[in-house]
mmCIF file of C-alpha atoms in Angstrom:
data_model
loop_
_atom_site.group_PDB
_atom_site.id
_atom_site.type_symbol
_atom_site.label_atom_id
_atom_site.label_comp_id
_atom_site.label_asym_id
_atom_site.label_seq_id
_atom_site.Cartn_x
_atom_site.Cartn_y
_atom_site.Cartn_z
ATOM 1 C CA UNK A 1206 40.219 151.888 11.923
ATOM 2 C CA UNK A 1207 42.836 149.163 10.295
ATOM 3 C CA UNK A 1208 45.898 152.110 10.487
ATOM 4 C CA UNK A 1209 44.802 152.664 14.016
ATOM 5 C CA UNK A 1210 44.436 148.535 15.305
ATOM 6 C CA UNK A 1211 48.766 148.322 13.779
ATOM 7 C CA UNK A 1212 49.832 151.628 15.446
ATOM 8 C CA UNK A 1213 50.962 151.575 19.196
ATOM 9 C CA UNK A 1214 52.407 154.669 19.742
ATOM 10 C CA UNK A 1215 50.526 156.928 17.751
ATOM 11 C CA UNK A 1216 47.442 155.059 19.006
ATOM 12 C CA UNK A 1217 45.583 158.493 20.744
ATOM 13 C CA UNK A 1218 47.338 160.210 18.045
ATOM 14 C CA UNK A 1219 45.149 158.760 15.547
ATOM 15 C CA UNK A 1220 42.519 157.652 17.845
ATOM 16 C CA UNK A 1221 41.847 161.780 17.414
ATOM 17 C CA UNK A 1222 41.911 162.515 13.812
ATOM 18 C CA UNK A 1223 39.641 159.774 13.737
ATOM 19 C CA UNK A 1224 37.241 161.228 16.505
ATOM 20 C CA UNK A 1225 37.727 165.045 14.940
ATOM 21 C CA UNK A 1226 36.952 163.146 11.221
ATOM 22 C CA UNK A 1227 33.675 161.554 13.216
ATOM 23 C CA UNK A 1228 32.908 164.899 15.228
ATOM 24 C CA UNK A 1229 33.369 167.156 11.544
ATOM 25 C CA UNK A 1230 31.490 163.949 8.986
ATOM 26 C CA UNK A 1231 28.474 164.307 11.638
ATOM 27 C CA UNK A 1232 28.492 167.939 11.171
ATOM 28 C CA UNK A 1233 28.065 167.544 7.646
ATOM 29 C CA UNK A 1234 25.403 165.528 8.520
ATOM 30 C CA UNK A 1235 23.299 167.910 10.275
ATOM 31 C CA UNK A 1236 23.514 170.141 7.224
ATOM 32 C CA UNK A 1237 22.347 167.462 4.564
ATOM 33 C CA UNK A 1238 19.993 166.319 6.375
ATOM 34 C CA UNK A 1239 18.399 170.119 7.033
ATOM 35 C CA UNK A 1240 18.789 170.109 2.881
ATOM 36 C CA UNK A 1241 17.391 166.715 2.274
ATOM 37 C CA UNK A 1242 13.612 168.601 3.524
ATOM 38 C CA UNK A 1243 14.332 171.361 1.179
ATOM 39 C CA UNK A 1244 14.692 168.996 -1.655
ATOM 40 C CA UNK A 1245 11.624 168.454 -3.794
ATOM 41 C CA UNK A 1246 9.114 166.468 -2.015
ATOM 42 C CA UNK A 1247 9.834 162.776 -5.087
ATOM 43 C CA UNK A 1248 13.458 163.151 -3.748
ATOM 44 C CA UNK A 1249 13.288 164.134 -0.410
ATOM 45 C CA UNK A 1250 12.040 160.302 0.945
ATOM 46 C CA UNK A 1251 15.653 158.896 -0.511
ATOM 47 C CA UNK A 1252 16.994 161.712 0.751
ATOM 48 C CA UNK A 1253 15.986 161.442 3.805
ATOM 49 C CA UNK A 1254 16.619 157.552 3.526
ATOM 50 C CA UNK A 1255 20.748 158.338 2.220
ATOM 51 C CA UNK A 1256 21.197 160.566 5.306
ATOM 52 C CA UNK A 1257 19.654 158.047 7.762
ATOM 53 C CA UNK A 1258 22.051 155.368 6.208
ATOM 54 C CA UNK A 1259 25.055 157.137 6.744
ATOM 55 C CA UNK A 1260 23.964 159.068 10.139
ATOM 56 C CA UNK A 1261 24.522 154.625 10.768
ATOM 57 C CA UNK A 1262 27.208 154.265 9.166
ATOM 58 C CA UNK A 1263 29.219 157.399 11.594
ATOM 59 C CA UNK A 1264 27.508 155.997 14.986
ATOM 60 C CA UNK A 1265 28.625 151.894 13.430
ATOM 61 C CA UNK A 1266 31.852 154.059 13.859
ATOM 62 C CA UNK A 1267 31.618 156.203 16.256
ATOM 63 C CA UNK A 1268 31.300 152.245 18.318
ATOM 64 C CA UNK A 1269 33.980 150.797 16.958
ATOM 65 C CA UNK A 1270 36.348 154.098 18.626
ATOM 66 C CA UNK A 1271 35.147 154.153 21.470
ATOM 67 C CA UNK A 1272 35.224 149.863 21.972
ATOM 68 C CA UNK A 1273 38.226 149.828 21.080
ATOM 69 C CA UNK A 1274 39.258 152.742 23.454
ATOM 70 C CA UNK A 1275 38.290 150.734 25.948
ATOM 71 C CA UNK A 1276 40.565 148.002 24.966
ATOM 72 C CA UNK A 1277 43.116 150.185 25.266
ATOM 73 C CA UNK A 1278 43.070 151.097 28.259
ATOM 74 C CA UNK A 1279 42.153 147.739 29.773
ATOM 75 C CA UNK A 1280 44.852 146.919 28.140
ATOM 76 C CA UNK A 1281 47.728 149.951 29.320
ATOM 77 C CA UNK A 1282 45.650 149.546 32.844
ATOM 78 C CA UNK A 1283 47.125 145.592 32.729
ATOM 79 C CA UNK A 1284 50.972 146.160 31.743
ATOM 80 C CA UNK A 1285 49.941 149.033 34.417
ATOM 81 C CA UNK A 1286 49.141 146.135 37.676
ATOM 82 C CA UNK A 1287 51.550 143.718 36.053
ATOM 83 C CA UNK A 1288 54.661 146.967 35.993
ATOM 84 C CA UNK A 1289 53.898 147.413 39.539
ATOM 85 C CA UNK A 1290 53.931 143.378 40.490
ATOM 86 C CA UNK A 1291 56.760 142.693 38.722
ATOM 87 C CA UNK A 1292 58.303 146.198 41.088
ATOM 88 C CA UNK A 1293 57.307 145.444 43.830
ATOM 89 C CA UNK A 1294 59.435 143.500 46.542
ATOM 90 C CA UNK A 1295 57.316 141.253 48.965
ATOM 91 C CA UNK A 1296 58.161 140.639 52.022
ATOM 92 C CA UNK A 1297 56.740 139.135 54.973
ATOM 93 C CA UNK A 1298 53.587 138.854 56.279
ATOM 94 C CA UNK A 1299 52.243 141.539 58.382
ATOM 95 C CA UNK A 1300 50.850 141.308 61.820
ATOM 96 C CA UNK A 1301 47.881 142.369 61.341
ATOM 97 C CA UNK A 1302 47.452 138.861 59.583
ATOM 98 C CA UNK A 1303 48.715 136.390 62.048
ATOM 99 C CA UNK A 1304 45.263 134.642 64.326
ATOM 100 C CA UNK A 1305 45.595 134.975 67.383
ATOM 101 C CA UNK A 1306 45.303 130.702 68.705
ATOM 102 C CA UNK A 1307 47.704 131.480 72.100
ATOM 103 C CA UNK A 1308 43.710 132.719 74.149
ATOM 104 C CA UNK A 1309 42.268 129.024 71.902
ATOM 105 C CA UNK A 1310 45.555 127.093 73.109
ATOM 106 C CA UNK A 1311 45.643 127.480 76.624
ATOM 107 C CA UNK A 1312 41.948 127.495 76.936
ATOM 108 C CA UNK A 1313 42.077 124.384 75.424
ATOM 109 C CA UNK A 1314 45.007 123.026 77.050
ATOM 110 C CA UNK A 1315 43.582 124.116 80.658
ATOM 111 C CA UNK A 1316 40.332 121.478 79.293
ATOM 112 C CA UNK A 1317 42.346 118.739 78.413
ATOM 113 C CA UNK A 1318 43.741 118.757 82.007
ATOM 114 C CA UNK A 1319 40.379 119.357 84.068
ATOM 115 C CA UNK A 1320 39.675 116.262 81.880
ATOM 116 C CA UNK A 1321 42.486 114.257 82.594
ATOM 117 C CA UNK A 1322 41.936 115.745 86.463
ATOM 118 C CA UNK A 1323 38.023 113.836 86.356
ATOM 119 C CA UNK A 1324 38.589 111.124 84.761
ATOM 120 C CA UNK A 1325 41.358 110.792 87.934
ATOM 121 C CA UNK A 1326 39.113 110.814 90.543
ATOM 122 C CA UNK A 1327 36.119 108.935 88.628
ATOM 123 C CA UNK A 1328 38.769 106.292 88.920
ATOM 124 C CA UNK A 1329 39.647 107.150 92.103
ATOM 125 C CA UNK A 1330 35.654 106.765 92.792
ATOM 126 C CA UNK A 1331 35.799 103.734 91.452
ATOM 127 C CA UNK A 1332 38.823 102.233 92.882
ATOM 128 C CA UNK A 1333 36.973 103.500 96.459
ATOM 129 C CA UNK A 1334 33.803 101.066 95.411
ATOM 130 C CA UNK A 1335 35.389 97.947 94.378
ATOM 131 C CA UNK A 1336 37.854 97.792 97.496
ATOM 132 C CA UNK A 1337 34.273 98.887 99.939
ATOM 133 C CA UNK A 1338 32.226 96.287 97.907
ATOM 134 C CA UNK A 1339 35.659 93.978 98.643
ATOM 135 C CA UNK A 1340 35.651 95.077 102.497
ATOM 136 C CA UNK A 1341 32.128 94.672 102.597
ATOM 137 C CA UNK A 1342 32.170 90.562 100.883
ATOM 138 C CA UNK A 1343 34.909 90.391 103.941
ATOM 139 C CA UNK A 1344 32.406 91.320 107.186
ATOM 140 C CA UNK A 1345 29.263 89.509 105.156
ATOM 141 C CA UNK A 1346 32.555 86.448 105.694
ATOM 142 C CA UNK A 1347 33.840 87.975 109.393
ATOM 143 C CA UNK A 1348 30.299 87.833 110.645
ATOM 144 C CA UNK A 1349 29.282 84.905 109.359
ATOM 145 C CA UNK A 1350 32.015 83.177 111.001
ATOM 146 C CA UNK A 1351 31.661 84.747 114.083
ATOM 147 C CA UNK A 1352 27.732 83.763 114.439
ATOM 148 C CA UNK A 1353 28.967 80.309 113.574
ATOM 149 C CA UNK A 1354 31.513 80.318 116.611
ATOM 150 C CA UNK A 1355 29.190 82.631 118.996
ATOM 151 C CA UNK A 1356 25.946 79.253 118.240
ATOM 152 C CA UNK A 1357 29.810 77.022 119.029
ATOM 153 C CA UNK A 1358 30.286 78.998 122.000
ATOM 154 C CA UNK A 1359 26.335 78.839 122.979
ATOM 155 C CA UNK A 1360 25.856 82.355 123.059
ATOM 156 C CA UNK A 1361 22.384 83.502 123.757
ATOM 157 C CA UNK A 1362 19.332 83.884 120.879
ATOM 158 C CA UNK A 1363 19.298 87.826 122.655
ATOM 159 C CA UNK A 1364 22.866 88.448 122.575
ATOM 160 C CA UNK A 1365 23.221 87.500 118.376
ATOM 161 C CA UNK A 1366 19.727 89.658 118.139
ATOM 162 C CA UNK A 1367 21.721 92.322 120.006
ATOM 163 C CA UNK A 1368 24.328 92.138 117.788
ATOM 164 C CA UNK A 1369 22.670 92.055 114.625
ATOM 165 C CA UNK A 1370 20.903 95.271 115.538
ATOM 166 C CA UNK A 1371 24.571 97.032 116.654
ATOM 167 C CA UNK A 1372 25.412 96.277 113.019
ATOM 168 C CA UNK A 1373 22.211 98.121 111.611
ATOM 169 C CA UNK A 1374 22.650 100.434 114.035
ATOM 170 C CA UNK A 1375 26.035 101.146 112.528
ATOM 171 C CA UNK A 1376 24.570 101.145 108.532
ATOM 172 C CA UNK A 1377 22.813 104.121 109.862
ATOM 173 C CA UNK A 1378 25.778 105.883 111.270
ATOM 174 C CA UNK A 1379 27.704 104.890 108.228
ATOM 175 C CA UNK A 1380 25.120 105.972 105.526
ATOM 176 C CA UNK A 1381 25.008 109.426 107.507
ATOM 177 C CA UNK A 1382 29.128 109.904 107.648
ATOM 178 C CA UNK A 1383 28.982 109.526 104.237
ATOM 179 C CA UNK A 1384 26.633 112.388 103.896
ATOM 180 C CA UNK A 1385 28.162 114.615 105.592
ATOM 181 C CA UNK A 1386 31.333 114.232 104.292
ATOM 182 C CA UNK A 1387 30.170 114.722 100.887
ATOM 183 C CA UNK A 1388 28.230 118.468 102.331
ATOM 184 C CA UNK A 1389 31.757 119.190 103.279
ATOM 185 C CA UNK A 1390 33.192 118.804 100.201
ATOM 186 C CA UNK A 1391 30.503 120.259 98.421
ATOM 187 C CA UNK A 1392 31.025 123.732 101.355
ATOM 188 C CA UNK A 1393 34.997 123.410 101.118
ATOM 189 C CA UNK A 1394 34.180 123.300 97.095
ATOM 190 C CA UNK A 1395 31.776 126.223 97.567
ATOM 191 C CA UNK A 1396 34.036 128.111 99.432
ATOM 192 C CA UNK A 1397 37.245 127.662 97.590
ATOM 193 C CA UNK A 1398 35.714 129.153 93.998
#
């Protein structure tokens, strides 16, 4: 076994010789076992014990040889893999390894455009509400001035009530018009999409 560890090129030939020797020893041990059973009874136990000890030793030799063969096989396989890796020419990645991101990028950019569009829409709606509030304050101030002027001119209370009633009715017309506009906008969006 020591010669087997040091020999590299002739190791296969030595392994075959050692395996043949182990097989031959097993054959001899079988014969010794048969012969030990033919010994006189007082020597039979001792002879059987020695044959069993020899079998145990030969099994250890067989195991050591198998371990050496396994290590040699693993070493040869590593050398083959190393040589294959060193002789391999590396190229760029195939198209199979690319990640299809075009659809995801397009979807993300569309979402960002929609997000900016919604921000613009909300900003426009906010500016319209601010404009309506400013108009309301202006109209209230104007209504107050008109009422003051009307009181100065001496218009009757009946005319004043009619003006207030008309302002109340105009409020309902405005709310109705706003609702109608919203419904029309909703129907146009539904029809176009």
